[in-house]
Short mmCIF file of C-alpha atoms in Angstrom, two decimals:
data_model
loop_
_atom_site.label_atom_id
_atom_site.label_comp_id
_atom_site.label_asym_id
_atom_site.label_seq_id
_atom_site.Cartn_x
_atom_site.Cartn_y
_atom_site.Cartn_z
CA MET D 30 15.74 4.54 3.49
CA LYS D 31 15.29 0.81 3.69
CA ARG D 32 11.69 -0.20 4.09
CA LYS D 33 10.48 -2.43 6.86
CA THR D 34 8.36 -4.85 4.94
CA SER D 35 5.25 -6.85 5.67
CA GLY D 36 6.49 -10.42 5.51
CA ALA D 37 6.47 -13.02 8.23
CA GLY D 38 9.96 -12.08 9.29
CA THR D 39 8.99 -8.53 10.20
CA GLU D 40 5.51 -9.06 11.58
CA GLN D 41 5.95 -12.23 13.62
CA ALA D 42 6.85 -12.14 17.28
CA ALA D 43 10.55 -12.79 17.58
CA GLY D 44 12.01 -13.58 20.95
CA ARG D 45 10.31 -10.86 22.98
CA PRO D 46 9.24 -11.39 26.60
CA ARG D 47 5.77 -12.92 26.72
CA ARG D 48 3.15 -13.36 29.35
CA VAL D 49 2.80 -17.05 30.21
CA LEU D 50 -0.75 -18.43 30.28
CA PRO D 51 -1.66 -21.51 32.29
CA LEU D 52 -1.52 -24.52 30.01
CA LEU D 53 -5.09 -25.59 30.69
CA PHE D 54 -6.42 -22.09 30.04
CA LEU D 55 -4.55 -21.83 26.76
CA THR D 56 -5.65 -25.29 25.65
CA LEU D 57 -9.31 -24.50 26.34
CA LEU D 58 -8.97 -21.15 24.65
CA LEU D 59 -7.52 -22.57 21.47
CA LEU D 60 -10.15 -25.32 21.42
CA ALA D 61 -12.85 -22.71 21.76
CA LEU D 62 -11.35 -20.65 18.97
CA ALA D 63 -11.40 -23.70 16.70
CA VAL D 64 -15.16 -23.20 16.46
CA PRO D 65 -15.29 -20.37 13.93
CA ALA D 66 -18.98 -19.57 14.12
CA GLY D 67 -20.80 -21.84 16.52
CA LEU D 68 -19.11 -19.97 19.38
CA VAL D 69 -18.86 -16.21 18.99
CA ILE D 70 -17.56 -15.46 22.46
CA ALA D 71 -13.83 -14.81 22.75
CA PRO D 72 -12.52 -15.43 26.26
CA ALA D 73 -10.65 -12.57 27.90
CA LEU D 74 -7.21 -12.87 29.42
CA SER D 75 -7.38 -12.21 33.13
CA GLY D 76 -4.94 -10.09 35.10
CA GLY D 77 -4.82 -7.31 37.67
CA SER D 78 -4.88 -3.67 36.77
CA ARG D 79 -1.41 -2.34 36.04
CA SER D 80 -2.46 1.20 36.88
CA GLY D 81 -3.69 0.37 40.35
CA GLU D 82 -7.26 1.22 39.40
CA GLU D 83 -10.02 -1.33 39.69
CA GLU D 84 -10.86 -2.80 36.31
CA PRO D 85 -14.50 -3.26 35.28
CA PRO D 86 -15.81 -6.81 35.45
CA VAL D 87 -15.38 -8.88 32.30
CA PRO D 88 -18.75 -9.42 30.57
CA PRO D 89 -19.92 -13.05 30.64
CA TRP D 90 -19.68 -13.39 26.85
CA GLN D 91 -15.98 -12.48 26.98
CA GLN D 92 -15.13 -15.09 29.60
CA LEU D 93 -13.86 -18.63 29.12
CA PRO D 94 -16.84 -20.85 28.19
CA SER D 95 -17.75 -23.68 30.52
CA THR D 96 -18.53 -25.98 27.59
CA LEU D 97 -17.15 -26.19 24.08
CA ALA D 98 -19.28 -26.59 20.98
CA HIS D 99 -18.44 -29.22 18.38
CA ARG D 100 -17.01 -27.93 15.12
CA THR D 101 -19.94 -28.54 12.84
CA GLY D 102 -19.71 -25.35 10.80
CA ASN D 103 -22.20 -22.53 10.62
CA PRO D 104 -23.07 -21.28 7.14
CA ALA D 105 -24.97 -18.39 8.70
CA GLY D 106 -21.68 -16.97 9.97
CA ILE D 107 -20.89 -15.25 13.21
CA GLN D 108 -23.93 -13.51 14.67
CA PRO D 109 -24.48 -11.22 17.67
CA LEU D 110 -24.88 -12.97 20.99
CA SER D 111 -28.59 -12.22 20.74
CA ASP D 112 -30.88 -9.98 18.74
CA ALA D 113 -31.10 -7.78 21.82
CA ALA D 114 -27.35 -6.99 21.85
CA PRO D 115 -27.28 -3.20 21.38
CA VAL D 116 -25.38 -1.54 18.56
CA PRO D 117 -22.85 1.08 19.77
CA GLU D 118 -23.94 4.67 19.36
CA THR D 119 -21.98 6.32 16.59
CA GLY D 120 -21.28 9.55 18.44
CA VAL D 121 -20.06 7.88 21.61
CA LEU D 122 -17.85 5.41 19.75
CA THR D 123 -16.43 8.09 17.47
CA ALA D 124 -15.45 10.24 20.44
CA GLN D 125 -13.58 7.35 22.06
CA LEU D 126 -11.78 6.32 18.87
CA ASN D 127 -10.76 9.88 18.06
CA GLU D 128 -8.96 9.97 21.41
CA THR D 129 -6.84 6.93 20.59
CA LEU D 130 -6.41 6.97 16.80
CA LYS D 131 -3.76 9.69 16.73
CA ALA D 132 -0.46 9.23 14.92
CA ASP D 133 2.69 9.22 16.99
CA GLY D 134 4.73 11.66 14.92
CA ALA D 135 4.02 12.22 11.25
CA GLY D 136 1.28 10.65 9.19
CA THR D 137 -2.46 10.09 9.30
CA PHE D 138 -4.87 7.28 10.10
CA ALA D 139 -8.04 6.34 8.27
CA GLY D 140 -10.54 4.03 9.88
CA VAL D 141 -13.89 2.29 9.63
CA VAL D 142 -16.00 0.39 12.15
CA GLN D 143 -19.17 -1.41 11.11
CA ASP D 144 -21.81 -3.49 12.82
CA ALA D 145 -21.22 -6.93 11.31
CA ALA D 146 -24.86 -8.00 11.23
CA THR D 147 -26.37 -4.91 9.64
CA GLY D 148 -23.42 -3.20 7.98
CA LYS D 149 -24.26 0.04 9.79
CA LEU D 150 -21.33 2.46 9.71
CA LEU D 151 -20.35 3.29 13.29
CA PHE D 152 -17.06 5.11 12.72
CA ASP D 153 -15.82 6.82 9.57
CA ARG D 154 -12.55 8.64 9.21
CA GLY D 155 -11.53 8.79 5.57
CA ALA D 156 -13.39 5.55 4.87
CA ASP D 157 -13.02 5.86 1.09
CA GLU D 158 -9.52 7.34 0.91
CA ALA D 159 -7.01 5.31 -1.10
CA MET D 160 -4.40 4.06 1.37
CA VAL D 161 -1.41 1.72 1.15
CA PRO D 162 -2.69 -1.39 2.99
CA ALA D 163 0.58 -3.34 3.45
CA SER D 164 -0.19 -6.97 4.32
CA ASN D 165 -3.89 -6.25 4.81
CA MET D 166 -3.88 -6.91 1.06
CA LYS D 167 -3.71 -10.59 1.98
CA LEU D 168 -7.30 -10.44 3.24
CA LEU D 169 -8.44 -9.75 -0.31
CA THR D 170 -6.31 -12.60 -1.64
CA ALA D 171 -7.62 -15.00 1.01
CA ALA D 172 -11.24 -14.21 0.21
CA ALA D 173 -10.65 -14.53 -3.54
CA ALA D 174 -8.86 -17.88 -3.14
CA LEU D 175 -11.60 -19.38 -0.99
CA ARG D 176 -14.19 -18.38 -3.58
CA ALA D 177 -12.28 -19.43 -6.70
CA LEU D 178 -10.53 -22.55 -5.43
CA GLY D 179 -12.80 -23.59 -2.57
CA PRO D 180 -11.71 -24.32 1.00
CA ASP D 181 -11.19 -28.07 0.41
CA ARG D 182 -9.04 -27.83 -2.72
CA ARG D 183 -5.58 -29.43 -2.58
CA PHE D 184 -2.61 -29.02 -4.92
CA SER D 185 -0.83 -32.06 -6.34
CA THR D 186 2.88 -32.58 -6.83
CA ARG D 187 3.35 -35.43 -9.28
CA VAL D 188 6.04 -37.58 -10.79
CA LEU D 189 5.22 -38.39 -14.41
CA ALA D 190 6.75 -40.95 -16.72
CA SER D 191 8.65 -39.38 -19.60
CA SER D 192 8.59 -40.65 -23.14
CA ALA D 193 12.28 -41.40 -22.64
CA PRO D 194 12.68 -44.72 -20.75
CA GLY D 195 14.16 -44.29 -17.29
CA THR D 196 13.34 -40.58 -17.11
CA VAL D 197 10.83 -39.16 -14.63
CA VAL D 198 9.43 -35.65 -14.51
CA LEU D 199 8.81 -33.93 -11.16
CA THR D 200 5.84 -31.68 -11.93
CA GLY D 201 4.85 -28.71 -9.79
CA GLY D 202 1.15 -28.18 -9.17
CA GLY D 203 1.15 -25.21 -6.81
CA ASP D 204 2.26 -26.74 -3.50
CA VAL D 205 5.05 -24.58 -2.07
CA LEU D 206 4.68 -26.02 1.43
CA LEU D 207 6.39 -29.31 0.59
CA GLY D 208 8.50 -30.98 3.25
CA ALA D 209 11.80 -32.73 2.56
CA GLY D 210 10.87 -35.81 4.61
CA GLU D 211 7.85 -38.02 4.75
CA SER D 212 4.36 -36.55 4.45
CA ALA D 213 2.93 -35.22 7.72
CA PRO D 214 -0.88 -35.60 7.50
CA ASP D 215 -1.56 -33.40 10.54
CA ALA D 216 0.66 -30.54 9.35
CA VAL D 217 0.15 -27.70 6.90
CA LEU D 218 3.82 -27.00 6.23
CA GLY D 219 5.15 -30.39 5.16
CA HIS D 220 1.73 -31.97 4.68
CA ALA D 221 3.14 -33.45 1.47
CA GLY D 222 6.67 -34.84 1.77
CA LEU D 223 9.26 -35.46 -0.93
CA ALA D 224 10.55 -38.59 0.80
CA THR D 225 7.06 -40.09 0.56
CA LEU D 226 6.86 -39.04 -3.09
CA ALA D 227 10.25 -40.63 -3.79
CA GLN D 228 9.31 -43.91 -2.11
CA SER D 229 6.10 -44.13 -4.16
CA THR D 230 8.08 -43.37 -7.32
CA VAL D 231 10.53 -46.19 -6.64
CA ARG D 232 7.68 -48.66 -6.20
CA ALA D 233 6.11 -47.56 -9.48
CA LEU D 234 9.43 -47.83 -11.35
CA GLN D 235 9.98 -51.32 -9.95
CA GLN D 236 6.55 -52.34 -11.17
CA ASP D 237 7.54 -51.09 -14.63
CA GLY D 238 10.75 -53.13 -14.50
CA ILE D 239 13.11 -50.13 -14.42
CA SER D 240 16.28 -50.50 -12.36
CA GLY D 241 18.16 -47.41 -13.50
CA PRO D 242 19.91 -45.26 -13.91
CA VAL D 243 16.87 -42.98 -13.51
CA THR D 244 17.09 -39.38 -14.72
CA VAL D 245 15.07 -36.66 -13.00
CA LEU D 246 13.63 -33.73 -14.93
CA LEU D 247 11.81 -30.74 -13.47
CA ASP D 248 8.65 -29.28 -14.97
CA ASP D 249 7.81 -25.98 -13.25
CA SER D 250 5.96 -24.48 -16.21
CA LEU D 251 2.63 -24.00 -14.43
CA PHE D 252 3.30 -20.30 -13.73
CA THR D 253 3.85 -17.74 -16.46
CA GLY D 254 5.26 -14.24 -16.65
CA PRO D 255 8.13 -12.85 -14.57
CA ALA D 256 8.98 -14.84 -11.43
CA LEU D 257 9.66 -11.56 -9.63
CA ASN D 258 7.16 -8.69 -9.58
CA PRO D 259 8.94 -5.57 -10.90
CA ALA D 260 7.06 -3.54 -8.26
CA TRP D 261 8.98 -5.28 -5.47
CA SER D 262 12.09 -3.78 -3.95
CA LEU D 263 15.18 -5.85 -4.69
CA GLN D 264 16.28 -5.08 -1.13
CA ASP D 265 13.17 -6.84 0.13
CA VAL D 266 13.91 -9.83 -2.10
CA ALA D 267 17.50 -9.98 -0.83
CA ALA D 268 16.25 -9.80 2.76
CA GLY D 269 13.93 -12.76 2.16
CA GLU D 270 10.60 -10.99 2.31
CA THR D 271 9.78 -12.85 -0.90
CA ALA D 272 11.59 -14.67 -3.71
CA PRO D 273 11.10 -15.66 -7.36
CA LEU D 274 7.82 -17.57 -7.60
CA PHE D 275 7.59 -21.20 -8.69
CA PRO D 276 4.75 -23.75 -8.53
CA LEU D 277 6.66 -26.00 -6.15
CA ALA D 278 8.97 -25.24 -3.26
CA LEU D 279 10.09 -26.53 0.11
CA ASN D 280 8.90 -24.77 3.26
CA SER D 281 7.33 -21.81 1.41
CA ALA D 282 10.68 -21.23 -0.28
CA ARG D 283 12.74 -21.41 2.91
CA PHE D 284 15.93 -23.37 3.44
CA ASP D 285 14.89 -24.32 6.96
CA PRO D 286 11.22 -24.65 8.03
CA ALA D 287 12.18 -23.45 11.52
CA LYS D 288 13.60 -20.15 10.21
CA THR D 289 11.06 -17.72 8.80
CA THR D 290 13.47 -14.83 8.28
CA GLY D 291 16.57 -14.34 6.18
CA PRO D 292 17.34 -15.04 2.53
CA ARG D 293 15.29 -17.57 0.58
CA PRO D 294 16.32 -19.87 -2.29
CA GLN D 295 16.33 -17.88 -5.51
CA ASP D 296 15.38 -21.00 -7.48
CA ALA D 297 12.99 -22.72 -5.08
CA ALA D 298 11.77 -25.20 -7.71
CA LEU D 299 15.25 -26.48 -8.52
CA HIS D 300 16.06 -26.63 -4.80
CA ALA D 301 12.98 -28.83 -4.28
CA ALA D 302 13.81 -30.98 -7.32
CA GLU D 303 17.36 -31.60 -6.11
CA THR D 304 15.98 -32.59 -2.71
CA PHE D 305 13.55 -34.98 -4.41
CA SER D 306 16.38 -36.48 -6.47
CA ALA D 307 18.40 -37.11 -3.31
CA GLN D 308 15.40 -38.75 -1.65
CA LEU D 309 14.81 -40.84 -4.79
CA ALA D 310 18.44 -41.97 -4.73
CA ALA D 311 18.16 -42.94 -1.06
CA ALA D 312 14.91 -44.83 -1.57
CA GLY D 313 16.21 -46.41 -4.78
CA ALA D 314 19.42 -47.63 -3.16
CA ARG D 315 17.40 -49.68 -0.72
CA ALA D 316 15.54 -51.24 -3.66
CA GLY D 317 18.53 -51.73 -5.97
CA LEU D 318 17.64 -48.81 -8.23
CA THR D 319 20.16 -46.14 -9.22
CA VAL D 320 19.56 -42.45 -9.93
CA ALA D 321 21.69 -40.31 -12.22
CA PRO D 322 23.14 -37.23 -10.51
CA GLY D 323 21.77 -33.79 -11.29
CA VAL D 324 18.40 -32.36 -12.28
CA ALA D 325 17.56 -30.56 -15.50
CA ARG D 326 14.52 -28.61 -16.54
CA GLY D 327 12.41 -30.20 -19.21
CA SER D 328 8.77 -30.93 -19.77
CA GLY D 329 9.34 -34.45 -21.08
CA ALA D 330 6.03 -36.33 -21.05
CA ALA D 331 4.51 -33.55 -19.00
CA GLY D 332 4.08 -31.54 -22.17
CA VAL D 333 1.76 -28.61 -21.80
CA VAL D 334 0.40 -28.35 -18.28
CA GLY D 335 -3.33 -28.83 -18.24
CA ALA D 336 -6.28 -28.09 -15.97
CA GLY D 337 -4.20 -25.97 -13.62
CA ASP D 338 -2.96 -28.93 -11.61
CA GLY D 339 0.42 -29.70 -13.08
CA ALA D 340 -0.71 -32.79 -15.00
CA ALA D 341 -0.62 -33.23 -18.73
CA PRO D 342 -3.35 -35.04 -20.65
CA GLY D 343 -2.34 -38.64 -21.18
CA ALA D 344 0.80 -38.52 -19.07
CA LYS D 345 1.28 -41.53 -16.79
CA VAL D 346 1.38 -40.54 -13.14
CA LEU D 347 3.94 -42.64 -11.28
CA ALA D 348 3.43 -41.02 -7.88
CA GLU D 349 1.62 -38.11 -6.29
CA VAL D 350 1.37 -36.23 -3.00
CA GLN D 351 -1.24 -33.62 -2.13
CA SER D 352 -0.96 -30.41 -0.16
CA ALA D 353 -2.92 -29.23 2.83
CA THR D 354 -6.27 -27.70 1.89
CA VAL D 355 -6.63 -24.17 0.60
CA ALA D 356 -8.42 -23.29 3.86
CA GLN D 357 -5.42 -24.47 5.87
CA GLN D 358 -3.01 -22.61 3.62
CA VAL D 359 -5.08 -19.44 3.89
CA ASP D 360 -4.96 -19.73 7.68
CA LEU D 361 -1.19 -20.04 7.54
CA LEU D 362 -0.65 -17.08 5.24
CA LEU D 363 -2.89 -14.87 7.40
CA GLN D 364 -1.31 -15.99 10.67
CA THR D 365 2.30 -15.59 9.51
CA SER D 366 1.79 -12.94 6.81
CA ASP D 367 3.90 -14.96 4.37
CA ASN D 368 4.31 -12.96 1.17
CA TYR D 369 5.58 -15.90 -0.90
CA LEU D 370 2.65 -18.14 0.00
CA ALA D 371 0.15 -15.34 -0.61
CA GLU D 372 1.53 -14.68 -4.10
CA VAL D 373 1.46 -18.38 -5.01
CA ILE D 374 -2.12 -18.69 -3.75
CA GLY D 375 -2.92 -15.66 -5.90
CA ARG D 376 -1.54 -17.35 -8.99
CA MET D 377 -3.48 -20.54 -8.26
CA THR D 378 -6.59 -18.36 -7.88
CA ALA D 379 -5.86 -16.93 -11.32
CA LEU D 380 -5.71 -20.42 -12.85
CA ALA D 381 -8.98 -21.38 -11.21
CA SER D 382 -10.53 -18.18 -12.61
CA GLY D 383 -9.44 -18.94 -16.16
CA LYS D 384 -6.60 -16.41 -16.15
CA PRO D 385 -2.84 -16.78 -16.68
CA ALA D 386 -0.89 -17.85 -13.59
CA SER D 387 1.11 -14.62 -13.60
CA ASN D 388 1.22 -11.58 -11.38
CA ASP D 389 -1.17 -9.72 -13.66
CA GLY D 390 -3.46 -12.75 -13.74
CA ALA D 391 -3.45 -13.00 -9.94
CA VAL D 392 -4.31 -9.31 -9.54
CA ALA D 393 -7.11 -9.55 -12.10
CA ALA D 394 -8.50 -12.70 -10.46
CA VAL D 395 -8.61 -11.11 -7.00
CA LEU D 396 -10.40 -8.04 -8.35
CA GLN D 397 -12.88 -10.22 -10.24
CA GLN D 398 -13.69 -12.31 -7.18
CA LEU D 399 -14.23 -9.20 -5.04
CA GLU D 400 -16.57 -7.73 -7.64
CA ASP D 401 -18.49 -11.01 -7.82
CA LEU D 402 -18.71 -10.92 -4.03
CA GLY D 403 -20.33 -7.49 -4.25
CA VAL D 404 -17.44 -5.58 -2.70
CA GLY D 405 -16.85 -2.29 -4.48
CA THR D 406 -13.39 -2.08 -6.06
CA ALA D 407 -13.54 1.41 -7.60
CA MET D 408 -10.85 2.68 -5.19
CA LEU D 409 -8.70 -0.46 -5.39
CA ARG D 410 -5.34 -0.32 -7.15
CA ALA D 411 -3.33 -3.52 -6.88
CA ALA D 412 0.27 -4.07 -7.96
CA ASP D 413 0.57 -7.44 -6.19
CA VAL D 414 -1.59 -9.69 -4.01
CA SER D 415 0.59 -9.84 -0.89
CA GLY D 416 0.86 -6.13 -0.02
CA LEU D 417 4.64 -5.92 -0.34
CA THR D 418 4.61 -2.82 -2.54
CA LEU D 419 3.62 0.79 -1.98
CA GLY D 420 1.82 0.57 -5.31
CA ASP D 421 -1.21 -1.06 -3.68
CA GLN D 422 -4.08 1.31 -2.84
CA VAL D 423 -7.11 0.16 -0.83
CA SER D 424 -9.73 1.96 1.25
CA ALA D 425 -10.48 1.12 4.85
CA ARG D 426 -14.14 0.64 3.89
CA LEU D 427 -13.21 -2.05 1.35
CA LEU D 428 -11.11 -3.93 3.90
CA ALA D 429 -13.90 -3.75 6.48
CA GLU D 430 -16.40 -5.02 3.94
CA VAL D 431 -14.16 -8.00 3.15
CA VAL D 432 -13.88 -8.81 6.86
CA ARG D 433 -17.65 -8.50 7.16
CA SER D 434 -18.08 -10.85 4.19
CA ILE D 435 -15.86 -13.38 5.98
CA THR D 436 -17.68 -13.14 9.31
CA SER D 437 -21.27 -12.57 8.28
CA GLY D 438 -21.66 -12.55 4.51
CA THR D 439 -23.72 -14.81 2.28
CA ASP D 440 -20.86 -16.95 0.95
CA PRO D 441 -20.16 -19.73 3.47
CA ARG D 442 -16.84 -20.60 1.80
CA LEU D 443 -15.34 -17.47 3.35
CA ARG D 444 -15.91 -18.75 6.90
CA ALA D 445 -12.79 -20.87 6.42
CA ALA D 446 -10.69 -17.70 6.86
CA LEU D 447 -11.95 -16.98 10.38
CA ALA D 448 -9.35 -19.11 12.15
CA GLY D 449 -6.55 -17.39 10.25
CA PHE D 450 -6.98 -14.01 11.90
CA PRO D 451 -4.20 -13.58 14.50
CA ILE D 452 -5.50 -13.32 18.08
CA ALA D 453 -4.29 -10.42 20.21
CA GLY D 454 -1.62 -11.52 22.66
CA LEU D 455 -1.79 -15.17 21.59
CA THR D 456 -1.20 -16.13 17.98
CA GLY D 457 0.47 -15.18 14.73
CA THR D 458 1.63 -11.65 14.10
CA LEU D 459 -0.33 -10.40 17.14
CA GLY D 460 1.27 -12.91 19.49
CA ASP D 461 3.65 -10.37 21.02
CA ARG D 462 1.22 -7.45 21.12
CA TYR D 463 -1.60 -6.49 23.51
CA LEU D 464 0.43 -7.72 26.48
CA ASP D 465 0.75 -4.50 28.50
CA GLY D 466 -0.85 -1.13 29.07
CA PRO D 467 -4.25 0.03 27.79
CA ALA D 468 -4.21 -2.42 24.89
CA ALA D 469 -4.15 -5.42 27.27
CA ARG D 470 -7.94 -5.33 27.63
CA GLY D 471 -8.12 -6.44 24.00
CA ALA D 472 -5.90 -9.48 24.54
CA GLY D 473 -7.65 -12.67 23.50
CA LEU D 474 -10.54 -10.64 22.07
CA VAL D 475 -9.26 -8.67 19.09
CA ARG D 476 -8.70 -10.81 16.00
CA ALA D 477 -7.08 -8.97 13.14
CA LYS D 478 -4.71 -9.08 10.19
CA THR D 479 -1.65 -6.91 10.59
CA GLY D 480 0.19 -4.91 7.95
CA THR D 481 3.63 -3.33 8.19
CA LEU D 482 5.76 -1.34 5.78
CA ASN D 483 8.32 1.28 6.71
CA THR D 484 5.81 4.15 6.88
CA VAL D 485 2.62 2.09 6.81
CA LEU D 486 0.69 0.23 9.49
CA ALA D 487 -2.70 -1.44 9.18
CA LEU D 488 -5.01 -3.57 11.30
CA SER D 489 -8.28 -5.05 10.03
CA GLY D 490 -10.42 -7.62 11.80
CA TYR D 491 -13.31 -8.28 14.13
CA VAL D 492 -14.20 -8.26 17.83
CA VAL D 493 -17.20 -8.93 20.06
CA ASP D 494 -17.75 -5.81 22.18
CA ALA D 495 -18.72 -5.63 25.86
CA ASP D 496 -22.41 -5.66 24.97
CA GLY D 497 -22.07 -8.82 22.88
CA ARG D 498 -22.17 -7.14 19.48
CA LEU D 499 -19.88 -8.29 16.67
CA LEU D 500 -18.00 -5.40 15.10
CA VAL D 501 -15.68 -5.37 12.08
CA PHE D 502 -13.03 -2.72 11.62
CA SER D 503 -10.12 -1.49 9.55
CA PHE D 504 -7.53 1.09 10.61
CA ILE D 505 -4.77 2.17 8.20
CA GLY D 506 -1.92 4.61 8.81
CA ASN D 507 0.19 6.07 5.98
CA GLY D 508 3.14 8.44 6.03
CA LEU D 509 3.98 7.37 9.59
CA THR D 510 7.26 8.03 11.33
CA PRO D 511 9.39 4.86 11.10
CA GLY D 512 10.00 3.36 14.52
CA ALA D 513 7.36 5.46 16.29
CA ALA D 514 4.83 3.87 18.66
CA ASN D 515 2.04 3.54 16.12
CA LYS D 516 1.46 -0.19 16.60
CA ALA D 517 0.46 0.72 20.14
CA VAL D 518 -1.91 3.32 18.69
CA LEU D 519 -3.63 0.67 16.60
CA ASP D 520 -3.76 -1.81 19.46
CA ARG D 521 -5.26 0.69 21.91
CA THR D 522 -7.85 1.68 19.31
CA ALA D 523 -8.96 -1.88 18.58
CA SER D 524 -9.08 -2.56 22.32
CA VAL D 525 -11.55 0.31 22.69
CA LEU D 526 -13.94 -1.78 20.59
CA ALA D 527 -13.47 -4.83 22.82
CA GLY D 528 -14.37 -2.84 25.93
CA CYS D 529 -17.04 -0.71 24.31
CA GLY D 530 -20.50 -0.30 25.78
CA CYS D 531 -20.60 2.98 23.88
CA ARG D 532 -24.15 3.98 24.71
#
């Protein structure tokens, strides 16, 4: 049976009917959500009761704020609305969740709910059982990357001068979100553009008195080991859930940035290099410089890649463009659940941790960072860092602890992941969920990372409850009936937390 995988193509909303929000409301909402910690109150989406029953009033802290805080950062993390906000009673909450967290068809669910401020366990069903997490694995990768690389780190794509006159070396430094055109400073995808890189290269060559023909070489030697994880299904690779990994690519290894499903380039680095060569030829023609057709692989003056950034000691840098920050890339991979981007970020995390930029290095680096964070990894078995394989095994408690570290832990670097959690009914892979039925009361309130494989569903995130208490949670279902209504089960369960007084 073909698996339904966890990539952006399977988890993103795709052409389904959506509830339309007033433009002003949505604008204010998204502005409010841009404040990751200074404003802990998520506004609720309004709407009449679909059952004909009168709905309870929305608590003030779940309504649209009248003023917006400035984004100044809050190293202390998200905190309860006040110290007086009551913690849900375990027995009452457990009874409510046991009513909703029931598999539709085969399979079982494990789950954990914790008070974010104190870590108190409020709901425990198989908290320490090893479960396949699907794309919830990306939460671990995001946390590890923010710790090892730092939120403000950028990756450089460089053009180096070769020892052979008239030869330039396009050198990958980990940016797989390159755009074909000019750099777009306000974008994440396409922040660094190959047209801009080509124009800068032409200027540098002119200054060196070179008129052509210029030969382009490609150095993509930053990553080591197999480009494809042997644990991945070749069917998933063919479907475009991921692709062979390289340290440079266009559009997260997509042919078209507007299409996030379907087959990907199988040699994303060469595809990017050929695009650069074409841009170099176009820019060179305007300056009277010619470019030889074709691109070959060769390190040239790049030599042995050093310092994990694609540059070789002593090599002359002719031109350079830099990626969006790691924080922005983490937001993108969480919002869209992009397997390719997650795996590349994992390999860059490995380099920053002093490990090989291979699959094994990425896995080891993520585990090391979690251990250094104080999150127990005894039950963790990782075969990749994107969650695309059934070989990953994670407990719901571990996932909840990672979410708690992001919202309320002692490492302020992790706060950068807050904006990446999809928002129920509004953004990312939750954009087409929470729109109808009992789950609608969680719309705009529940913020969680999704996970989807053929028989696996997961949802881990955070929510401010009706009493103003911040809760973190993780719910994982394994052995589920494919095609059954288990996403609705997860959504109803998380919405219970949003509406919980539970006392």
